[in-house]
PDB file of C-alpha atoms and ligand atoms in Angstrom:
ATOM      1  CA  MET Z   1      -0.165   0.248   0.550  1.00 93.00           C
ATOM      2  CA  ILE Z   2       1.599   3.380  -0.543  1.00 98.00           C
ATOM      3  CA  THR Z   3       0.794   5.743   1.130  1.00 98.00           C
ATOM      4  CA  LEU Z   4      -0.985   8.906   0.172  1.00 98.00           C
ATOM      5  CA  LYS Z   5      -0.420  12.059   2.443  1.00 98.00           C
ATOM      6  CA  SER Z   6      -3.221  14.831   3.623  1.00 98.00           C
ATOM      7  CA  SER Z   7      -1.746  18.418   2.860  1.00 98.00           C
ATOM      8  CA  HIS Z   8      -0.809  18.492   6.743  1.00 98.00           C
ATOM      9  CA  GLU Z   9       1.562  15.650   6.305  1.00 98.00           C
ATOM     10  CA  ILE Z  10       2.768  17.705   3.610  1.00 98.00           C
ATOM     11  CA  GLU Z  11       3.204  20.588   5.059  1.00 98.00           C
ATOM     12  CA  LEU Z  12       4.920  18.488   8.241  1.00 98.00           C
ATOM     13  CA  MET Z  13       7.431  16.434   4.849  1.00 98.00           C
ATOM     14  CA  ARG Z  14       8.212  19.832   4.531  1.00 98.00           C
ATOM     15  CA  ARG Z  15       9.930  20.673   7.242  1.00 98.00           C
ATOM     16  CA  ALA Z  16      10.927  17.926   7.767  1.00 98.00           C
ATOM     17  CA  GLY Z  17      13.039  17.462   4.089  1.00 98.00           C
ATOM     18  CA  LYS Z  18      14.236  21.476   4.145  1.00 98.00           C
ATOM     19  CA  ILE Z  19      16.061  20.437   7.972  1.00 98.00           C
ATOM     20  CA  THR Z  20      17.113  17.157   5.856  1.00 98.00           C
ATOM     21  CA  ALA Z  21      18.862  18.941   2.769  1.00 98.00           C
ATOM     22  CA  ALA Z  22      19.880  21.752   4.638  1.00 98.00           C
ATOM     23  CA  ALA Z  23      22.273  19.475   6.744  1.00 98.00           C
ATOM     24  CA  ARG Z  24      23.709  17.659   3.264  1.00 98.00           C
ATOM     25  CA  ALA Z  25      24.846  21.064   1.865  1.00 98.00           C
ATOM     26  CA  PHE Z  26      26.329  21.586   5.228  1.00 98.00           C
ATOM     27  CA  ALA Z  27      28.102  17.932   4.636  1.00 98.00           C
ATOM     28  CA  GLY Z  28      28.899  19.501   1.691  1.00 98.00           C
ATOM     29  CA  GLU Z  29      30.636  22.130   3.127  1.00 98.00           C
ATOM     30  CA  MET Z  30      32.806  20.277   5.292  1.00 98.00           C
ATOM     31  CA  VAL Z  31      34.140  17.884   2.611  1.00 98.00           C
ATOM     32  CA  ARG Z  32      37.832  18.823   1.947  1.00 98.00           C
ATOM     33  CA  PRO Z  33      41.359  17.269   2.096  1.00 98.00           C
ATOM     34  CA  GLY Z  34      42.277  16.625   6.258  1.00 98.00           C
ATOM     35  CA  VAL Z  35      39.063  16.110   7.477  1.00 99.00           C
ATOM     36  CA  THR Z  36      37.359  12.728   8.376  1.00 99.00           C
ATOM     37  CA  THR Z  37      33.716  10.896   7.577  1.00 99.00           C
ATOM     38  CA  LEU Z  38      33.635  10.897  12.024  1.00 99.00           C
ATOM     39  CA  GLU Z  39      33.226  14.553  11.932  1.00 99.00           C
ATOM     40  CA  ILE Z  40      31.519  14.909   9.375  1.00 99.00           C
ATOM     41  CA  ASP Z  41      28.786  13.018  10.324  1.00 99.00           C
ATOM     42  CA  LYS Z  42      29.627  14.156  14.184  1.00 98.00           C
ATOM     43  CA  ALA Z  43      28.571  17.972  12.538  1.00 98.00           C
ATOM     44  CA  VAL Z  44      25.409  16.350  10.638  1.00 98.00           C
ATOM     45  CA  GLU Z  45      24.418  14.674  14.152  1.00 98.00           C
ATOM     46  CA  HIS Z  46      25.264  18.492  16.115  1.00 98.00           C
ATOM     47  CA  PHE Z  47      23.370  19.927  12.527  1.00 98.00           C
ATOM     48  CA  ILE Z  48      19.912  17.866  12.727  1.00 98.00           C
ATOM     49  CA  ARG Z  49      19.521  17.891  16.762  1.00 98.00           C
ATOM     50  CA  LYS Z  50      20.079  21.936  16.571  1.00 98.00           C
ATOM     51  CA  HIS Z  51      17.334  22.200  14.065  1.00 98.00           C
ATOM     52  CA  GLY Z  52      15.224  20.375  16.647  1.00 98.00           C
ATOM     53  CA  ALA Z  53      15.247  16.923  14.932  1.00 98.00           C
ATOM     54  CA  VAL Z  54      16.330  13.466  14.831  1.00 98.00           C
ATOM     55  CA  PRO Z  55      19.050  11.669  12.604  1.00 98.00           C
ATOM     56  CA  SER Z  56      16.778   8.979  11.172  1.00 98.00           C
ATOM     57  CA  PHE Z  57      19.402   6.942   9.882  1.00 98.00           C
ATOM     58  CA  LEU Z  58      20.998   6.712  13.741  1.00 98.00           C
ATOM     59  CA  HIS Z  59      20.500   3.198  15.661  1.00 98.00           C
ATOM     60  CA  TYR Z  60      18.352   1.964  12.326  1.00 98.00           C
ATOM     61  CA  ASN Z  61      18.603  -1.793  11.920  1.00 98.00           C
ATOM     62  CA  GLY Z  62      21.409  -1.330  14.025  1.00 98.00           C
ATOM     63  CA  TYR Z  63      23.337   1.700  11.841  1.00 98.00           C
ATOM     64  CA  PRO Z  64      25.908   3.673  14.012  1.00 98.00           C
ATOM     65  CA  ALA Z  65      26.569   7.225  12.754  1.00 98.00           C
ATOM     66  CA  SER Z  66      24.278   9.659  11.600  1.00 98.00           C
ATOM     67  CA  ALA Z  67      25.391  10.092   7.516  1.00 99.00           C
ATOM     68  CA  CYS Z  68      26.662   6.954   5.677  1.00 99.00           C
ATOM     69  CA  ILE Z  69      29.604   8.682   4.035  1.00 99.00           C
ATOM     70  CA  SER Z  70      31.231   6.084   0.977  1.00 99.00           C
ATOM     71  CA  VAL Z  71      34.502   7.327  -0.442  1.00 99.00           C
ATOM     72  CA  ASN Z  72      35.521   6.468  -4.424  1.00 99.00           C
ATOM     73  CA  ASP Z  73      34.955   3.414  -4.776  1.00 99.00           C
ATOM     74  CA  GLU Z  74      31.865   3.449  -1.754  1.00 99.00           C
ATOM     75  CA  ILE Z  75      29.112   3.069  -3.423  1.00 99.00           C
ATOM     76  CA  ILE Z  76      26.375   3.544  -0.351  1.00 99.00           C
ATOM     77  CA  HIS Z  77      26.441   2.841   3.664  1.00 99.00           C
ATOM     78  CA  GLY Z  78      29.520   3.794   3.975  1.00 99.00           C
ATOM     79  CA  ILE Z  79      30.006   4.126   8.395  1.00 98.00           C
ATOM     80  CA  PRO Z  80      32.290   6.959   8.931  1.00 99.00           C
ATOM     81  CA  GLY Z  81      35.444   6.473  10.661  1.00 98.00           C
ATOM     82  CA  LYS Z  82      38.798   7.590  11.515  1.00 98.00           C
ATOM     83  CA  ARG Z  83      38.936   7.965   7.660  1.00 98.00           C
ATOM     84  CA  VAL Z  84      40.482  11.727   6.344  1.00 99.00           C
ATOM     85  CA  LEU Z  85      39.274  12.263   3.192  1.00 99.00           C
ATOM     86  CA  GLN Z  86      42.811  12.740   0.291  1.00 98.00           C
ATOM     87  CA  GLU Z  87      42.613  15.984  -2.531  1.00 98.00           C
ATOM     88  CA  GLY Z  88      40.764  13.655  -5.545  1.00 98.00           C
ATOM     89  CA  ASP Z  89      38.057  11.843  -3.604  1.00 99.00           C
ATOM     90  CA  ILE Z  90      34.690  11.658  -4.824  1.00 99.00           C
ATOM     91  CA  VAL Z  91      32.407  11.454  -1.262  1.00 99.00           C
ATOM     92  CA  SER Z  92      28.626  10.394  -1.257  1.00 99.00           C
ATOM     93  CA  ILE Z  93      27.240  11.857   1.616  1.00 99.00           C
ATOM     94  CA  ASP Z  94      23.432  10.809   2.919  1.00 99.00           C
ATOM     95  CA  VAL Z  95      20.975  12.135   5.199  1.00 98.00           C
ATOM     96  CA  GLY Z  96      17.990  11.616   6.733  1.00 98.00           C
ATOM     97  CA  ALA Z  97      16.316  13.475   9.629  1.00 98.00           C
ATOM     98  CA  TYR Z  98      12.966  13.130  11.516  1.00 98.00           C
ATOM     99  CA  ILE Z  99      10.663  16.030  12.552  1.00 98.00           C
ATOM    100  CA  GLY Z 100       6.536  15.505  13.461  1.00 98.00           C
ATOM    101  CA  GLY Z 101       6.288  12.421  12.973  1.00 98.00           C
ATOM    102  CA  PHE Z 102       8.225  12.158   9.569  1.00 99.00           C
ATOM    103  CA  HIS Z 103      11.714  11.560   7.766  1.00 99.00           C
ATOM    104  CA  GLY Z 104      13.562  13.534   4.556  1.00 98.00           C
ATOM    105  CA  ASP Z 105      15.862  11.222   3.150  1.00 99.00           C
ATOM    106  CA  CYS Z 106      18.608  12.989   0.643  1.00 99.00           C
ATOM    107  CA  ALA Z 107      21.981  11.944  -1.078  1.00 98.00           C
ATOM    108  CA  ALA Z 108      24.256  13.679  -2.741  1.00 98.00           C
ATOM    109  CA  THR Z 109      28.613  13.174  -4.284  1.00 98.00           C
ATOM    110  CA  PHE Z 110      30.854  15.731  -3.609  1.00 98.00           C
ATOM    111  CA  ALA Z 111      33.948  16.565  -5.040  1.00 98.00           C
ATOM    112  CA  CYS Z 112      37.125  16.790  -1.830  1.00 98.00           C
ATOM    113  CA  GLY Z 113      39.498  19.571  -3.738  1.00 98.00           C
ATOM    114  CA  THR Z 114      40.026  18.805  -7.473  1.00 98.00           C
ATOM    115  CA  ILE Z 115      38.512  16.395  -9.353  1.00 98.00           C
ATOM    116  CA  SER Z 116      39.288  14.188 -12.965  1.00 98.00           C
ATOM    117  CA  PRO Z 117      37.327  14.898 -14.831  1.00 98.00           C
ATOM    118  CA  GLU Z 118      35.692  11.445 -15.529  1.00 98.00           C
ATOM    119  CA  ALA Z 119      35.398  11.423 -11.743  1.00 98.00           C
ATOM    120  CA  GLN Z 120      33.113  14.869 -12.569  1.00 98.00           C
ATOM    121  CA  ASP Z 121      31.599  13.856 -14.773  1.00 98.00           C
ATOM    122  CA  LEU Z 122      30.554  10.552 -13.071  1.00 99.00           C
ATOM    123  CA  ILE Z 123      28.643  12.872 -11.015  1.00 98.00           C
ATOM    124  CA  ASP Z 124      27.066  14.744 -13.333  1.00 98.00           C
ATOM    125  CA  VAL Z 125      25.080  11.901 -14.689  1.00 99.00           C
ATOM    126  CA  THR Z 126      24.583  10.863 -11.522  1.00 99.00           C
ATOM    127  CA  ARG Z 127      22.665  14.098 -10.828  1.00 98.00           C
ATOM    128  CA  GLN Z 128      21.492  14.437 -14.018  1.00 98.00           C
ATOM    129  CA  SER Z 129      19.435  11.519 -14.061  1.00 98.00           C
ATOM    130  CA  PHE Z 130      17.131  11.991 -10.498  1.00 98.00           C
ATOM    131  CA  PHE Z 131      16.247  15.104 -12.552  1.00 98.00           C
ATOM    132  CA  GLU Z 132      15.541  12.942 -15.939  1.00 98.00           C
ATOM    133  CA  GLY Z 133      13.832  10.504 -13.807  1.00 98.00           C
ATOM    134  CA  ILE Z 134      11.332  13.440 -12.175  1.00 98.00           C
ATOM    135  CA  ARG Z 135      10.290  14.840 -15.204  1.00 98.00           C
ATOM    136  CA  PHE Z 136       8.201  11.541 -15.089  1.00 98.00           C
ATOM    137  CA  ALA Z 137       6.884  11.992 -11.999  1.00 98.00           C
ATOM    138  CA  LYS Z 138       3.822  13.296 -11.892  1.00 97.00           C
ATOM    139  CA  GLU Z 139       0.396  12.329 -11.884  1.00 97.00           C
ATOM    140  CA  GLY Z 140      -0.702  10.072 -14.925  1.00 93.00           C
ATOM    141  CA  HIS Z 141       2.708   8.276 -15.787  1.00 98.00           C
ATOM    142  CA  ARG Z 142       3.672   4.739 -13.914  1.00 98.00           C
ATOM    143  CA  LEU Z 143       6.051   4.432 -11.677  1.00 98.00           C
ATOM    144  CA  GLY Z 144       8.225   2.799 -14.570  1.00 98.00           C
ATOM    145  CA  ASP Z 145       8.488   5.680 -16.777  1.00 98.00           C
ATOM    146  CA  VAL Z 146      10.456   7.331 -13.763  1.00 98.00           C
ATOM    147  CA  SER Z 147      12.451   4.554 -13.963  1.00 99.00           C
ATOM    148  CA  ALA Z 148      13.346   3.286 -17.782  1.00 98.00           C
ATOM    149  CA  ALA Z 149      14.335   7.740 -17.593  1.00 99.00           C
ATOM    150  CA  ILE Z 150      17.580   7.313 -15.135  1.00 99.00           C
ATOM    151  CA  GLN Z 151      18.055   3.948 -16.693  1.00 99.00           C
ATOM    152  CA  ASN Z 152      18.458   4.924 -20.104  1.00 98.00           C
ATOM    153  CA  TYR Z 153      20.558   8.146 -19.172  1.00 99.00           C
ATOM    154  CA  VAL Z 154      23.157   6.556 -16.996  1.00 99.00           C
ATOM    155  CA  GLU Z 155      23.651   3.812 -19.640  1.00 98.00           C
ATOM    156  CA  SER Z 156      23.344   6.566 -22.932  1.00 98.00           C
ATOM    157  CA  HIS Z 157      26.275   8.347 -21.226  1.00 98.00           C
ATOM    158  CA  GLY Z 158      28.264   4.331 -20.645  1.00 98.00           C
ATOM    159  CA  TYR Z 159      27.492   4.351 -16.776  1.00 99.00           C
ATOM    160  CA  SER Z 160      25.744   1.165 -15.345  1.00 99.00           C
ATOM    161  CA  ILE Z 161      22.686   1.449 -12.663  1.00 99.00           C
ATOM    162  CA  VAL Z 162      23.521  -0.755  -9.810  1.00 98.00           C
ATOM    163  CA  ARG Z 163      20.599  -2.672  -9.805  1.00 98.00           C
ATOM    164  CA  GLU Z 164      20.649  -4.271  -5.312  1.00 98.00           C
ATOM    165  CA  TYR Z 165      19.946  -1.312  -4.060  1.00 98.00           C
ATOM    166  CA  VAL Z 166      16.508   1.319  -4.905  1.00 98.00           C
ATOM    167  CA  GLY Z 167      14.644   3.969  -4.162  1.00 98.00           C
ATOM    168  CA  HIS Z 168      11.637   4.105  -1.610  1.00 98.00           C
ATOM    169  CA  GLY Z 169       8.457   6.356  -0.713  1.00 98.00           C
ATOM    170  CA  VAL Z 170       9.746   7.595   2.645  1.00 98.00           C
ATOM    171  CA  GLY Z 171       6.974   9.443   4.707  1.00 98.00           C
ATOM    172  CA  ALA Z 172       6.753   8.585   8.382  1.00 98.00           C
ATOM    173  CA  LYS Z 173       9.244   5.495   8.201  1.00 98.00           C
ATOM    174  CA  MET Z 174      11.472   5.940   6.430  1.00 98.00           C
ATOM    175  CA  HIS Z 175      11.252   3.153   3.721  1.00 98.00           C
ATOM    176  CA  GLU Z 176       7.759   2.750   2.575  1.00 98.00           C
ATOM    177  CA  SER Z 177       6.352   1.441  -0.572  1.00 98.00           C
ATOM    178  CA  PRO Z 178       7.568   0.898  -3.383  1.00 98.00           C
ATOM    179  CA  GLU Z 179      10.052   0.320  -4.146  1.00 98.00           C
ATOM    180  CA  ILE Z 180      11.855   2.210  -6.930  1.00 98.00           C
ATOM    181  CA  PRO Z 181      14.560   0.362  -8.771  1.00 98.00           C
ATOM    182  CA  ASN Z 182      16.132   2.551 -11.099  1.00 99.00           C
ATOM    183  CA  PHE Z 183      15.829   0.599 -13.858  1.00 98.00           C
ATOM    184  CA  GLY Z 184      12.990  -1.028 -15.757  1.00 98.00           C
ATOM    185  CA  HIS Z 185      10.078  -0.139 -18.326  1.00 98.00           C
ATOM    186  CA  PRO Z 186       8.421   3.100 -19.052  1.00 98.00           C
ATOM    187  CA  GLY Z 187       4.031   2.257 -18.582  1.00 98.00           C
ATOM    188  CA  ARG Z 188       4.854  -0.676 -15.955  1.00 98.00           C
ATOM    189  CA  GLY Z 189       4.204  -0.819 -12.111  1.00 98.00           C
ATOM    190  CA  PRO Z 190       2.234   1.949 -10.301  1.00 98.00           C
ATOM    191  CA  ARG Z 191       0.264   5.064 -10.961  1.00 98.00           C
ATOM    192  CA  LEU Z 192       1.919   8.204  -9.980  1.00 98.00           C
ATOM    193  CA  LEU Z 193      -0.970   9.758  -7.822  1.00 98.00           C
ATOM    194  CA  ARG Z 194      -1.092  13.312  -5.896  1.00 98.00           C
ATOM    195  CA  GLY Z 195      -0.152  12.636  -2.597  1.00 98.00           C
ATOM    196  CA  MET Z 196       3.378  10.855  -2.882  1.00 98.00           C
ATOM    197  CA  THR Z 197       5.965  10.944  -0.904  1.00 98.00           C
ATOM    198  CA  LEU Z 198       9.629   9.310  -2.717  1.00 98.00           C
ATOM    199  CA  ALA Z 199      13.066   8.693  -2.566  1.00 99.00           C
ATOM    200  CA  ILE Z 200      13.551   8.304  -5.769  1.00 99.00           C
ATOM    201  CA  GLU Z 201      17.663   7.511  -5.834  1.00 98.00           C
ATOM    202  CA  PRO Z 202      20.338   6.292  -8.626  1.00 99.00           C
ATOM    203  CA  MET Z 203      23.579   4.716  -7.632  1.00 99.00           C
ATOM    204  CA  VAL Z 204      25.574   4.856 -10.609  1.00 99.00           C
ATOM    205  CA  ASN Z 205      29.172   3.044 -11.020  1.00 99.00           C
ATOM    206  CA  ALA Z 206      32.294   4.290 -13.204  1.00 99.00           C
ATOM    207  CA  GLY Z 207      32.125   0.762 -14.508  1.00 98.00           C
ATOM    208  CA  SER Z 208      30.440  -2.790 -14.471  1.00 98.00           C
ATOM    209  CA  ALA Z 209      27.237  -2.688 -12.206  1.00 98.00           C
ATOM    210  CA  GLU Z 210      28.321  -5.527  -9.549  1.00 98.00           C
ATOM    211  CA  ILE Z 211      28.238  -4.314  -6.278  1.00 98.00           C
ATOM    212  CA  GLN Z 212      30.646  -6.296  -2.507  1.00 98.00           C
ATOM    213  CA  GLN Z 213      29.477  -5.804   0.181  1.00 98.00           C
ATOM    214  CA  MET Z 214      31.794  -5.068   3.284  1.00 98.00           C
ATOM    215  CA  SER Z 215      32.026  -7.324   6.093  1.00 98.00           C
ATOM    216  CA  ASP Z 216      31.647  -4.368   8.483  1.00 98.00           C
ATOM    217  CA  GLY Z 217      27.667  -5.551   7.510  1.00 98.00           C
ATOM    218  CA  TRP Z 218      26.735  -2.239   6.237  1.00 98.00           C
ATOM    219  CA  THR Z 219      29.272  -0.849   3.524  1.00 98.00           C
ATOM    220  CA  VAL Z 220      28.204  -2.053  -0.437  1.00 99.00           C
ATOM    221  CA  LYS Z 221      31.033  -1.025  -2.936  1.00 98.00           C
ATOM    222  CA  THR Z 222      31.897  -1.329  -6.660  1.00 99.00           C
ATOM    223  CA  LEU Z 223      33.169  -4.947  -6.947  1.00 98.00           C
ATOM    224  CA  ASP Z 224      35.392  -3.644 -10.237  1.00 98.00           C
ATOM    225  CA  GLY Z 225      37.046  -1.057  -7.899  1.00 98.00           C
ATOM    226  CA  LYS Z 226      35.350   1.789 -10.075  1.00 99.00           C
ATOM    227  CA  TRP Z 227      34.538   4.499  -8.057  1.00 99.00           C
ATOM    228  CA  ALA Z 228      30.601   4.827  -7.686  1.00 99.00           C
ATOM    229  CA  ALA Z 229      28.463   8.452  -7.565  1.00 99.00           C
ATOM    230  CA  HIS Z 230      25.117   9.323  -6.179  1.00 99.00           C
ATOM    231  CA  TYR Z 231      21.855  11.052  -6.275  1.00 98.00           C
ATOM    232  CA  GLU Z 232      18.654  11.457  -3.538  1.00 98.00           C
ATOM    233  CA  ASN Z 233      16.123  13.504  -3.168  1.00 98.00           C
ATOM    234  CA  THR Z 234      12.685  13.249  -0.869  1.00 98.00           C
ATOM    235  CA  VAL Z 235       9.448  14.261  -4.102  1.00 98.00           C
ATOM    236  CA  LEU Z 236       5.944  15.145  -3.508  1.00 98.00           C
ATOM    237  CA  ILE Z 237       3.926  13.943  -6.729  1.00 98.00           C
ATOM    238  CA  THR Z 238       1.207  16.126  -8.150  1.00 97.00           C
ATOM    239  CA  ASP Z 239      -1.037  16.620 -10.739  1.00 93.00           C
ATOM    240  CA  GLY Z 240       1.769  18.869 -11.499  1.00 96.00           C
ATOM    241  CA  GLU Z 241       5.877  19.730 -11.663  1.00 97.00           C
ATOM    242  CA  PRO Z 242       6.872  17.048  -8.830  1.00 98.00           C
ATOM    243  CA  GLU Z 243       7.566  19.217  -5.650  1.00 98.00           C
ATOM    244  CA  ILE Z 244      11.095  18.063  -4.110  1.00 98.00           C
ATOM    245  CA  LEU Z 245      11.533  18.524  -0.450  1.00 98.00           C
ATOM    246  CA  THR Z 246      14.582  18.478  -0.042  1.00 98.00           C
ATOM    247  CA  ALA Z 247      15.496  20.777  -2.333  1.00 97.00           C
ATOM    248  CA  PRO Z 248      18.931  22.590  -2.371  1.00 86.00           C
ATOM    249  CA  ALA Z 249      18.196  26.196  -0.801  1.00 78.00           C
ATOM    250  CA  ILE Z 250      19.944  27.609  -3.619  1.00 60.00           C
TER     251      ILE Z 250
HETATM  252  N1  LIG B   1      19.550   7.085   2.008  1.00 53.09           N
HETATM  253  C1  LIG B   1      19.640   5.425   2.542  1.00 53.09           C
HETATM  254  C2  LIG B   1      18.338   4.933   1.949  1.00 53.09           C
HETATM  255  O1  LIG B   1      17.660   5.100   1.994  1.00 53.09           O
HETATM  256  C3  LIG B   1      20.473   5.805   3.464  1.00 53.09           C
HETATM  257  C4  LIG B   1      19.416   4.536   4.915  1.00 53.09           C
HETATM  258  S1  LIG B   1      20.821   3.166   5.316  1.00 53.09           S
HETATM  259  C5  LIG B   1      20.259   3.210   7.173  1.00 53.09           C
HETATM  260  O2  LIG B   1      18.070   2.866   2.314  1.00 53.09           O
HETATM  261  F1  LIG B   1      20.732   2.294   7.904  1.00 53.09           F
HETATM  262  F2  LIG B   1      21.995   3.507   7.311  1.00 53.09           F
HETATM  263  F3  LIG B   1      20.191   4.410   7.411  1.00 53.09           F
HETATM  264 CO1  LIG B   2      17.332   6.873   0.589  1.00 53.09          CO
END
């Protein structure tokens, strides 16, 4: 069952989304050579709490931190720790904030200092694939229209879509129905209706689509060691243009 949010619930989700987007931007500002991923995580936790919210990820299924920070060949769910960021790294930061009974969820990949043109292209294509997808995120379309648009854009640039992890509905729970694959077929899947709130989150590998799970139980890396990027926003379906609830302030 896909929940439809009332206008009051949407108001609450806007508030959660704003704080989450601000936390992502704040985390991105901290990305520079010499900083540790744990320093970013601690600052993000403080930022979220200062705004009266609670980090959605902390203790979720035993997850030990407030942000997921995934560097270079790490795709998602990197656990913040002693790792020191280096010039040229690409750093995927995923954050969630819970306030007023609702979650916001968003992610982006940031450059650490000067990065290679290849790495920048991977980041740009991943981000743009989200925007290609949400062209179809409106009433009258089906979820497969969104998924297929993301897949086509990514694969036409020579990159691969991660298949084992997908986007999801989001609201009172961080993970709600439906699952939102970043691959699929137009005209398939559930019909989109106003009031749905969806976390759409392409995970893109520069090389092959295959992944490997690390022994920490969380970190997911590319199998071939090539780099990966991630981009996510919480989106409200309307009868017109989608509303990005975790839109960057600028
Ligand atoms: N934003 C991610 C997701 O949508 C991260 C949650 S994983 C967590 O699934 F366990 F760390 F919370
Ligand atoms: Co998510």
